[in-house]
Amino acid sequence: MKIKVINPNTTASMTQKIAETAIAVASSGTEIIACNPEMGPVSIEGHYDEALSVIGILEEIKKGEAAGIDGYVIACFGDPGLLAARELAKGPVVGIAEAAMHAASFISTGFSIVTTLSRTRIIAQHLVANYGMTHFCRRIRAIDLPVLELEDENSNARKTIFNECRQALAEDGAGAIVLGCGGMADLSAQLSQDLGVPVIDGVSVAVKFVEALVSLGLNTSKKGDLAYPIAKPYTGMLHAFAFVNQMPSD
Ligand code: 2AL
């Protein structure tokens, strides 16, 4: 099967890191196609970045549908454009935040999220509520480092994340940690080992969830609100985004 893993920001080094993580967990019969949009923010650190990233994500989904992709991962912790992507896609689309939170709820009774900038905590908070995870999420913590610091080998991001996770375990009553950024995808194994609790990277679990759904023949429901978008003209710069070709439904 073919799974397209979309890094919603346009930083190629982060896309590469996400690709390596996805390939490492994928089954032998799974082809991972990792990409980032051509246009959009270099990092997603707020509502504005998130809103503008969605156009590029949808372009990648549209290209994926033409290329026969079986399922998608949206690899940014805000799960930007998730429902819009599901409208466009035949197969399953899974966001890394929903994947990580659901996985954490299977293996602990409470988790803490460790994310990047404080201003993005509200995005995670909205998702926790939306996904029915209020019962499980103990606390949303921020390390207050910009997303692109995670790409800098010389930054102290790793140490800062480790310390925040340790504090979460000491103070929050959490049994697991959810990493709150796609750029943290390479850190979960080492952190799990060092901290002695499950530290969950959403990229890995989202790939495995998509594999499970595709292999069970479970596609996005095309009944109701996730049906293909309504064909109508789009004006101005968004002219090319009008949905014109009704995808074959089954
Ligand atoms: C993210 C993420 O996962 N990728 C990105 O650019 N911004 N979210 C976050 N909270 O740091």
PDB file of C-alpha atoms and ligand atoms in Angstrom:
ATOM      1  CA  MET A   1       0.000   0.000   0.000  1.00  0.00           C
ATOM      2  CA  LYS A   2       1.029   3.606  -0.539  1.00  0.00           C
ATOM      3  CA  ILE A   3       0.880   6.037   2.386  1.00  0.00           C
ATOM      4  CA  LYS A   4       1.564   9.710   1.786  1.00  0.00           C
ATOM      5  CA  VAL A   5       2.985  11.468   4.822  1.00  0.00           C
ATOM      6  CA  ILE A   6       2.514  15.215   4.521  1.00  0.00           C
ATOM      7  CA  ASN A   7       4.642  17.559   6.610  1.00  0.00           C
ATOM      8  CA  PRO A   8       2.422  20.656   6.500  1.00  0.00           C
ATOM      9  CA  ASN A   9       5.321  23.089   6.872  1.00  0.00           C
ATOM     10  CA  THR A  10       7.788  23.727   4.037  1.00  0.00           C
ATOM     11  CA  THR A  11      11.026  22.868   5.865  1.00  0.00           C
ATOM     12  CA  ALA A  12      12.681  20.045   3.915  1.00  0.00           C
ATOM     13  CA  SER A  13      14.923  18.867   6.776  1.00  0.00           C
ATOM     14  CA  MET A  14      11.846  18.279   8.938  1.00  0.00           C
ATOM     15  CA  THR A  15      10.152  16.420   6.078  1.00  0.00           C
ATOM     16  CA  GLN A  16      13.242  14.201   5.839  1.00  0.00           C
ATOM     17  CA  LYS A  17      13.187  13.466   9.571  1.00  0.00           C
ATOM     18  CA  ILE A  18       9.467  12.645   9.419  1.00  0.00           C
ATOM     19  CA  ALA A  19      10.080  10.425   6.369  1.00  0.00           C
ATOM     20  CA  GLU A  20      12.811   8.451   8.150  1.00  0.00           C
ATOM     21  CA  THR A  21      10.555   7.935  11.170  1.00  0.00           C
ATOM     22  CA  ALA A  22       7.650   6.776   8.973  1.00  0.00           C
ATOM     23  CA  ILE A  23       9.838   4.406   6.928  1.00  0.00           C
ATOM     24  CA  ALA A  24      11.328   2.904  10.103  1.00  0.00           C
ATOM     25  CA  VAL A  25       7.911   1.781  11.390  1.00  0.00           C
ATOM     26  CA  ALA A  26       6.216   0.934   8.078  1.00  0.00           C
ATOM     27  CA  SER A  27       5.558  -2.698   7.174  1.00  0.00           C
ATOM     28  CA  SER A  28       7.537  -4.230   4.325  1.00  0.00           C
ATOM     29  CA  GLY A  29       4.594  -3.944   1.923  1.00  0.00           C
ATOM     30  CA  THR A  30       4.094  -0.246   2.629  1.00  0.00           C
ATOM     31  CA  GLU A  31       5.573   2.476   0.470  1.00  0.00           C
ATOM     32  CA  ILE A  32       5.984   5.789   2.294  1.00  0.00           C
ATOM     33  CA  ILE A  33       5.778   8.894   0.134  1.00  0.00           C
ATOM     34  CA  ALA A  34       6.831  11.864   2.270  1.00  0.00           C
ATOM     35  CA  CYS A  35       6.387  15.423   1.091  1.00  0.00           C
ATOM     36  CA  ASN A  36       5.786  18.987   2.123  1.00  0.00           C
ATOM     37  CA  PRO A  37       3.716  21.591   0.303  1.00  0.00           C
ATOM     38  CA  GLU A  38       5.501  23.880  -2.144  1.00  0.00           C
ATOM     39  CA  MET A  39       3.911  26.946  -0.599  1.00  0.00           C
ATOM     40  CA  GLY A  40       3.253  27.823   2.998  1.00  0.00           C
ATOM     41  CA  PRO A  41       4.902  28.661   6.301  1.00  0.00           C
ATOM     42  CA  VAL A  42       8.332  27.199   7.134  1.00  0.00           C
ATOM     43  CA  SER A  43       6.938  26.250  10.537  1.00  0.00           C
ATOM     44  CA  ILE A  44       3.466  26.178  12.051  1.00  0.00           C
ATOM     45  CA  GLU A  45       3.277  28.098  15.288  1.00  0.00           C
ATOM     46  CA  GLY A  46      -0.194  29.564  15.512  1.00  0.00           C
ATOM     47  CA  HIS A  47      -3.647  29.828  14.012  1.00  0.00           C
ATOM     48  CA  TYR A  48      -2.521  32.012  11.095  1.00  0.00           C
ATOM     49  CA  ASP A  49       0.290  29.620  10.078  1.00  0.00           C
ATOM     50  CA  GLU A  50      -2.090  26.738  10.435  1.00  0.00           C
ATOM     51  CA  ALA A  51      -4.828  28.297   8.290  1.00  0.00           C
ATOM     52  CA  LEU A  52      -2.394  29.125   5.501  1.00  0.00           C
ATOM     53  CA  SER A  53      -0.766  25.685   5.602  1.00  0.00           C
ATOM     54  CA  VAL A  54      -4.073  24.026   4.743  1.00  0.00           C
ATOM     55  CA  ILE A  55      -4.078  25.159   1.098  1.00  0.00           C
ATOM     56  CA  GLY A  56      -0.753  23.397   0.457  1.00  0.00           C
ATOM     57  CA  ILE A  57      -1.884  20.293   2.345  1.00  0.00           C
ATOM     58  CA  LEU A  58      -5.021  20.026   0.211  1.00  0.00           C
ATOM     59  CA  GLU A  59      -2.925  20.390  -2.929  1.00  0.00           C
ATOM     60  CA  GLU A  60      -0.840  17.395  -1.767  1.00  0.00           C
ATOM     61  CA  ILE A  61      -3.993  15.362  -1.071  1.00  0.00           C
ATOM     62  CA  LYS A  62      -5.331  16.220  -4.528  1.00  0.00           C
ATOM     63  CA  LYS A  63      -2.046  15.073  -6.132  1.00  0.00           C
ATOM     64  CA  GLY A  64      -2.138  11.954  -3.956  1.00  0.00           C
ATOM     65  CA  GLU A  65      -5.611  11.013  -5.136  1.00  0.00           C
ATOM     66  CA  ALA A  66      -4.456  11.271  -8.753  1.00  0.00           C
ATOM     67  CA  ALA A  67      -1.450   9.068  -7.890  1.00  0.00           C
ATOM     68  CA  GLY A  68      -3.508   6.297  -6.252  1.00  0.00           C
ATOM     69  CA  ILE A  69      -2.455   6.888  -2.646  1.00  0.00           C
ATOM     70  CA  ASP A  70      -4.204   4.532  -0.195  1.00  0.00           C
ATOM     71  CA  GLY A  71      -3.997   6.673   2.936  1.00  0.00           C
ATOM     72  CA  TYR A  72      -2.473   9.843   4.388  1.00  0.00           C
ATOM     73  CA  VAL A  73      -0.811  11.162   7.515  1.00  0.00           C
ATOM     74  CA  ILE A  74      -0.948  14.872   8.326  1.00  0.00           C
ATOM     75  CA  ALA A  75       2.269  15.310  10.272  1.00  0.00           C
ATOM     76  CA  CYS A  76       1.746  18.518  12.229  1.00  0.00           C
ATOM     77  CA  PHE A  77       0.489  18.456  15.805  1.00  0.00           C
ATOM     78  CA  GLY A  78      -2.392  20.849  15.127  1.00  0.00           C
ATOM     79  CA  ASP A  79      -3.818  18.336  12.605  1.00  0.00           C
ATOM     80  CA  PRO A  80      -4.392  21.273  10.209  1.00  0.00           C
ATOM     81  CA  GLY A  81      -7.042  20.769   7.555  1.00  0.00           C
ATOM     82  CA  LEU A  82      -7.811  17.238   8.718  1.00  0.00           C
ATOM     83  CA  LEU A  83     -11.536  17.225   7.937  1.00  0.00           C
ATOM     84  CA  ALA A  84     -11.082  19.101   4.645  1.00  0.00           C
ATOM     85  CA  ALA A  85      -8.439  16.529   3.667  1.00  0.00           C
ATOM     86  CA  ARG A  86     -10.894  13.756   4.481  1.00  0.00           C
ATOM     87  CA  GLU A  87     -13.440  15.332   2.132  1.00  0.00           C
ATOM     88  CA  LEU A  88     -10.926  15.119  -0.718  1.00  0.00           C
ATOM     89  CA  ALA A  89      -9.503  11.675   0.053  1.00  0.00           C
ATOM     90  CA  LYS A  90     -10.990   8.277  -0.650  1.00  0.00           C
ATOM     91  CA  GLY A  91      -8.777   6.472   1.852  1.00  0.00           C
ATOM     92  CA  PRO A  92      -8.175   7.260   5.524  1.00  0.00           C
ATOM     93  CA  VAL A  93      -6.468  10.474   6.630  1.00  0.00           C
ATOM     94  CA  VAL A  94      -4.990  10.476  10.140  1.00  0.00           C
ATOM     95  CA  GLY A  95      -3.488  13.430  11.999  1.00  0.00           C
ATOM     96  CA  ILE A  96      -0.516  12.965  14.299  1.00  0.00           C
ATOM     97  CA  ALA A  97      -2.203  14.652  17.264  1.00  0.00           C
ATOM     98  CA  GLU A  98      -5.285  12.435  17.133  1.00  0.00           C
ATOM     99  CA  ALA A  99      -3.136   9.352  16.547  1.00  0.00           C
ATOM    100  CA  ALA A 100      -0.796  10.105  19.448  1.00  0.00           C
ATOM    101  CA  MET A 101      -3.597  10.972  21.890  1.00  0.00           C
ATOM    102  CA  HIS A 102      -5.612   7.872  21.045  1.00  0.00           C
ATOM    103  CA  ALA A 103      -2.525   5.668  21.336  1.00  0.00           C
ATOM    104  CA  ALA A 104      -1.709   7.243  24.715  1.00  0.00           C
ATOM    105  CA  SER A 105      -5.261   6.577  25.919  1.00  0.00           C
ATOM    106  CA  PHE A 106      -4.844   2.881  25.063  1.00  0.00           C
ATOM    107  CA  ILE A 107      -1.722   2.442  27.179  1.00  0.00           C
ATOM    108  CA  SER A 108      -2.184   4.881  30.065  1.00  0.00           C
ATOM    109  CA  THR A 109      -5.006   6.455  32.009  1.00  0.00           C
ATOM    110  CA  GLY A 110      -3.468   9.894  31.650  1.00  0.00           C
ATOM    111  CA  PHE A 111      -0.913  11.637  29.468  1.00  0.00           C
ATOM    112  CA  SER A 112       0.776  15.005  29.266  1.00  0.00           C
ATOM    113  CA  ILE A 113       1.560  16.738  25.994  1.00  0.00           C
ATOM    114  CA  VAL A 114       4.936  18.440  25.540  1.00  0.00           C
ATOM    115  CA  THR A 115       4.789  20.953  22.707  1.00  0.00           C
ATOM    116  CA  THR A 116       6.868  23.837  21.370  1.00  0.00           C
ATOM    117  CA  LEU A 117       5.731  27.445  21.896  1.00  0.00           C
ATOM    118  CA  SER A 118       3.269  28.370  24.637  1.00  0.00           C
ATOM    119  CA  ARG A 119       1.047  30.092  22.108  1.00  0.00           C
ATOM    120  CA  THR A 120       0.382  26.726  20.419  1.00  0.00           C
ATOM    121  CA  ARG A 121      -0.920  25.151  23.646  1.00  0.00           C
ATOM    122  CA  ILE A 122      -4.404  26.409  22.851  1.00  0.00           C
ATOM    123  CA  ILE A 123      -4.354  24.507  19.542  1.00  0.00           C
ATOM    124  CA  ALA A 124      -3.602  21.275  21.394  1.00  0.00           C
ATOM    125  CA  GLN A 125      -6.223  22.171  24.014  1.00  0.00           C
ATOM    126  CA  HIS A 126      -8.901  22.540  21.344  1.00  0.00           C
ATOM    127  CA  LEU A 127      -7.915  19.174  19.857  1.00  0.00           C
ATOM    128  CA  VAL A 128      -7.995  17.465  23.257  1.00  0.00           C
ATOM    129  CA  ALA A 129     -11.589  18.659  23.682  1.00  0.00           C
ATOM    130  CA  ASN A 130     -12.571  17.846  20.095  1.00  0.00           C
ATOM    131  CA  TYR A 131     -11.177  14.328  20.284  1.00  0.00           C
ATOM    132  CA  GLY A 132     -12.881  13.577  23.613  1.00  0.00           C
ATOM    133  CA  MET A 133      -9.514  13.355  25.347  1.00  0.00           C
ATOM    134  CA  THR A 134     -10.232  15.710  28.254  1.00  0.00           C
ATOM    135  CA  HIS A 135     -10.563  12.694  30.533  1.00  0.00           C
ATOM    136  CA  PHE A 136      -7.042  11.518  29.612  1.00  0.00           C
ATOM    137  CA  CYS A 137      -5.020  14.690  29.118  1.00  0.00           C
ATOM    138  CA  ARG A 138      -3.434  15.739  32.398  1.00  0.00           C
ATOM    139  CA  ARG A 139      -1.619  18.833  31.172  1.00  0.00           C
ATOM    140  CA  ILE A 140      -0.312  20.550  28.050  1.00  0.00           C
ATOM    141  CA  ARG A 141       3.226  21.781  28.526  1.00  0.00           C
ATOM    142  CA  ALA A 142       5.357  24.001  26.287  1.00  0.00           C
ATOM    143  CA  ILE A 143       9.145  24.235  26.095  1.00  0.00           C
ATOM    144  CA  ASP A 144       8.989  27.705  24.543  1.00  0.00           C
ATOM    145  CA  LEU A 145      11.419  26.922  21.749  1.00  0.00           C
ATOM    146  CA  PRO A 146      10.473  27.747  18.145  1.00  0.00           C
ATOM    147  CA  VAL A 147       9.744  24.723  15.923  1.00  0.00           C
ATOM    148  CA  LEU A 148      12.839  25.259  13.769  1.00  0.00           C
ATOM    149  CA  GLU A 149      15.114  24.990  16.839  1.00  0.00           C
ATOM    150  CA  LEU A 150      14.316  21.281  16.579  1.00  0.00           C
ATOM    151  CA  GLU A 151      16.207  21.301  13.268  1.00  0.00           C
ATOM    152  CA  ASP A 152      19.319  22.839  14.796  1.00  0.00           C
ATOM    153  CA  GLU A 153      21.744  20.183  16.047  1.00  0.00           C
ATOM    154  CA  ASN A 154      23.376  22.780  18.287  1.00  0.00           C
ATOM    155  CA  SER A 155      20.207  23.911  20.047  1.00  0.00           C
ATOM    156  CA  ASN A 156      19.425  22.597  23.506  1.00  0.00           C
ATOM    157  CA  ALA A 157      15.993  21.398  22.362  1.00  0.00           C
ATOM    158  CA  ARG A 158      16.578  17.731  23.244  1.00  0.00           C
ATOM    159  CA  LYS A 159      17.691  18.504  26.779  1.00  0.00           C
ATOM    160  CA  THR A 160      14.837  20.980  27.251  1.00  0.00           C
ATOM    161  CA  ILE A 161      12.266  18.422  26.044  1.00  0.00           C
ATOM    162  CA  PHE A 162      13.749  15.743  28.322  1.00  0.00           C
ATOM    163  CA  ASN A 163      13.545  18.065  31.335  1.00  0.00           C
ATOM    164  CA  GLU A 164       9.944  19.036  30.535  1.00  0.00           C
ATOM    165  CA  CYS A 165       8.946  15.360  30.187  1.00  0.00           C
ATOM    166  CA  ARG A 166      10.597  14.557  33.505  1.00  0.00           C
ATOM    167  CA  GLN A 167       8.731  17.385  35.175  1.00  0.00           C
ATOM    168  CA  ALA A 168       5.467  16.169  33.624  1.00  0.00           C
ATOM    169  CA  LEU A 169       6.000  12.729  35.134  1.00  0.00           C
ATOM    170  CA  ALA A 170       6.839  14.215  38.527  1.00  0.00           C
ATOM    171  CA  GLU A 171       4.010  16.762  38.678  1.00  0.00           C
ATOM    172  CA  ASP A 172       1.106  15.849  36.387  1.00  0.00           C
ATOM    173  CA  GLY A 173       0.186  12.309  37.358  1.00  0.00           C
ATOM    174  CA  ALA A 174       0.805  11.282  33.749  1.00  0.00           C
ATOM    175  CA  GLY A 175       1.733   7.732  32.789  1.00  0.00           C
ATOM    176  CA  ALA A 176       2.725   8.598  29.231  1.00  0.00           C
ATOM    177  CA  ILE A 177       4.022  11.572  27.274  1.00  0.00           C
ATOM    178  CA  VAL A 178       2.701  12.747  23.913  1.00  0.00           C
ATOM    179  CA  LEU A 179       5.238  14.701  21.871  1.00  0.00           C
ATOM    180  CA  GLY A 180       3.516  17.804  20.519  1.00  0.00           C
ATOM    181  CA  CYS A 181       5.361  18.505  17.278  1.00  0.00           C
ATOM    182  CA  GLY A 182       6.153  16.611  14.075  1.00  0.00           C
ATOM    183  CA  GLY A 183       9.730  17.844  14.444  1.00  0.00           C
ATOM    184  CA  MET A 184      10.088  15.721  17.584  1.00  0.00           C
ATOM    185  CA  ALA A 185       9.513  12.493  15.615  1.00  0.00           C
ATOM    186  CA  ASP A 186      13.088  11.273  16.081  1.00  0.00           C
ATOM    187  CA  LEU A 187      13.079  11.676  19.869  1.00  0.00           C
ATOM    188  CA  SER A 188      10.483   9.212  21.147  1.00  0.00           C
ATOM    189  CA  ALA A 189      12.586   6.022  21.366  1.00  0.00           C
ATOM    190  CA  GLN A 190      15.443   7.605  23.321  1.00  0.00           C
ATOM    191  CA  LEU A 191      13.071   9.529  25.593  1.00  0.00           C
ATOM    192  CA  SER A 192      11.034   6.376  26.302  1.00  0.00           C
ATOM    193  CA  GLN A 193      14.224   4.594  27.260  1.00  0.00           C
ATOM    194  CA  ASP A 194      15.571   7.431  29.402  1.00  0.00           C
ATOM    195  CA  LEU A 195      12.275   8.180  31.166  1.00  0.00           C
ATOM    196  CA  GLY A 196      10.973   4.615  31.522  1.00  0.00           C
ATOM    197  CA  VAL A 197       7.457   5.474  30.277  1.00  0.00           C
ATOM    198  CA  PRO A 198       5.873   5.425  26.812  1.00  0.00           C
ATOM    199  CA  VAL A 199       6.799   8.607  24.948  1.00  0.00           C
ATOM    200  CA  ILE A 200       4.596   8.758  21.885  1.00  0.00           C
ATOM    201  CA  ASP A 201       5.459  10.306  18.554  1.00  0.00           C
ATOM    202  CA  GLY A 202       2.341  10.787  16.455  1.00  0.00           C
ATOM    203  CA  VAL A 203       4.071  10.174  13.113  1.00  0.00           C
ATOM    204  CA  SER A 204       4.886   6.555  14.005  1.00  0.00           C
ATOM    205  CA  VAL A 205       1.451   5.714  15.391  1.00  0.00           C
ATOM    206  CA  ALA A 206      -0.390   7.536  12.596  1.00  0.00           C
ATOM    207  CA  VAL A 207       1.476   5.454   9.984  1.00  0.00           C
ATOM    208  CA  LYS A 208       0.537   2.247  11.813  1.00  0.00           C
ATOM    209  CA  PHE A 209      -3.111   3.363  12.218  1.00  0.00           C
ATOM    210  CA  VAL A 210      -3.350   4.167   8.489  1.00  0.00           C
ATOM    211  CA  GLU A 211      -1.808   0.788   7.664  1.00  0.00           C
ATOM    212  CA  ALA A 212      -4.369  -0.914   9.910  1.00  0.00           C
ATOM    213  CA  LEU A 213      -7.320   0.965   8.397  1.00  0.00           C
ATOM    214  CA  VAL A 214      -6.206   0.399   4.800  1.00  0.00           C
ATOM    215  CA  SER A 215      -5.506  -3.293   5.362  1.00  0.00           C
ATOM    216  CA  LEU A 216      -9.000  -3.661   6.887  1.00  0.00           C
ATOM    217  CA  GLY A 217     -10.507  -1.946   3.832  1.00  0.00           C
ATOM    218  CA  LEU A 218     -11.737   0.953   5.975  1.00  0.00           C
ATOM    219  CA  ASN A 219     -11.923   4.100   3.854  1.00  0.00           C
ATOM    220  CA  THR A 220     -13.169   7.595   4.695  1.00  0.00           C
ATOM    221  CA  SER A 221     -16.963   7.586   4.813  1.00  0.00           C
ATOM    222  CA  LYS A 222     -18.382   9.404   1.819  1.00  0.00           C
ATOM    223  CA  LYS A 223     -21.813   9.654   3.408  1.00  0.00           C
ATOM    224  CA  GLY A 224     -22.662  13.064   4.837  1.00  0.00           C
ATOM    225  CA  ASP A 225     -20.136  15.752   5.687  1.00  0.00           C
ATOM    226  CA  LEU A 226     -17.043  13.878   4.485  1.00  0.00           C
ATOM    227  CA  ALA A 227     -18.511  13.379   0.996  1.00  0.00           C
ATOM    228  CA  TYR A 228     -16.428  14.884  -1.812  1.00  0.00           C
ATOM    229  CA  PRO A 229     -16.641  18.706  -1.862  1.00  0.00           C
ATOM    230  CA  ILE A 230     -19.476  20.334  -3.776  1.00  0.00           C
ATOM    231  CA  ALA A 231     -18.397  21.295  -7.290  1.00  0.00           C
ATOM    232  CA  LYS A 232     -18.644  25.069  -7.736  1.00  0.00           C
ATOM    233  CA  PRO A 233     -16.419  27.852  -9.054  1.00  0.00           C
ATOM    234  CA  TYR A 234     -13.724  29.269  -6.804  1.00  0.00           C
ATOM    235  CA  THR A 235     -12.637  32.796  -7.632  1.00  0.00           C
ATOM    236  CA  GLY A 236      -9.366  34.713  -7.686  1.00  0.00           C
ATOM    237  CA  MET A 237      -6.186  33.008  -6.458  1.00  0.00           C
ATOM    238  CA  LEU A 238      -8.178  29.959  -5.379  1.00  0.00           C
ATOM    239  CA  HIS A 239      -9.571  29.341  -8.865  1.00  0.00           C
ATOM    240  CA  ALA A 240      -7.548  26.121  -9.275  1.00  0.00           C
ATOM    241  CA  PHE A 241      -8.818  24.703  -5.974  1.00  0.00           C
ATOM    242  CA  ALA A 242     -12.413  24.278  -7.143  1.00  0.00           C
ATOM    243  CA  PHE A 243     -13.437  20.645  -6.898  1.00  0.00           C
ATOM    244  CA  VAL A 244     -14.439  19.621 -10.393  1.00  0.00           C
ATOM    245  CA  ASN A 245     -13.927  15.921 -10.931  1.00  0.00           C
ATOM    246  CA  GLN A 246     -16.187  13.762  -8.856  1.00  0.00           C
ATOM    247  CA  MET A 247     -13.982  10.958  -7.630  1.00  0.00           C
ATOM    248  CA  PRO A 248     -15.311   7.478  -8.183  1.00  0.00           C
ATOM    249  CA  SER A 249     -17.266   6.507  -5.098  1.00  0.00           C
ATOM    250  CA  ASP A 250     -17.951   2.986  -4.048  1.00  0.00           C
TER     251      ASP A 250
HETATM  252  C1  2AL B   1       4.013  22.046  14.710  1.00  0.00           C
HETATM  253  C2  2AL B   1       4.346  20.833  14.053  1.00  0.00           C
HETATM  254  O1  2AL B   1       4.035  19.711  14.427  1.00  0.00           O
HETATM  255  N1  2AL B   1       5.024  21.186  12.938  1.00  0.00           N
HETATM  256  C3  2AL B   1       5.091  22.530  12.897  1.00  0.00           C
HETATM  257  O2  2AL B   1       5.634  23.195  12.007  1.00  0.00           O
HETATM  258  N2  2AL B   1       4.466  23.029  14.001  1.00  0.00           N
HETATM  259  N3  2AL B   1       3.279  22.129  15.868  1.00  0.00           N
HETATM  260  C4  2AL B   1       3.800  22.534  17.059  1.00  0.00           C
HETATM  261  N4  2AL B   1       2.961  22.652  18.093  1.00  0.00           N
HETATM  262  O3  2AL B   1       4.975  22.805  17.160  1.00  0.00           O
END
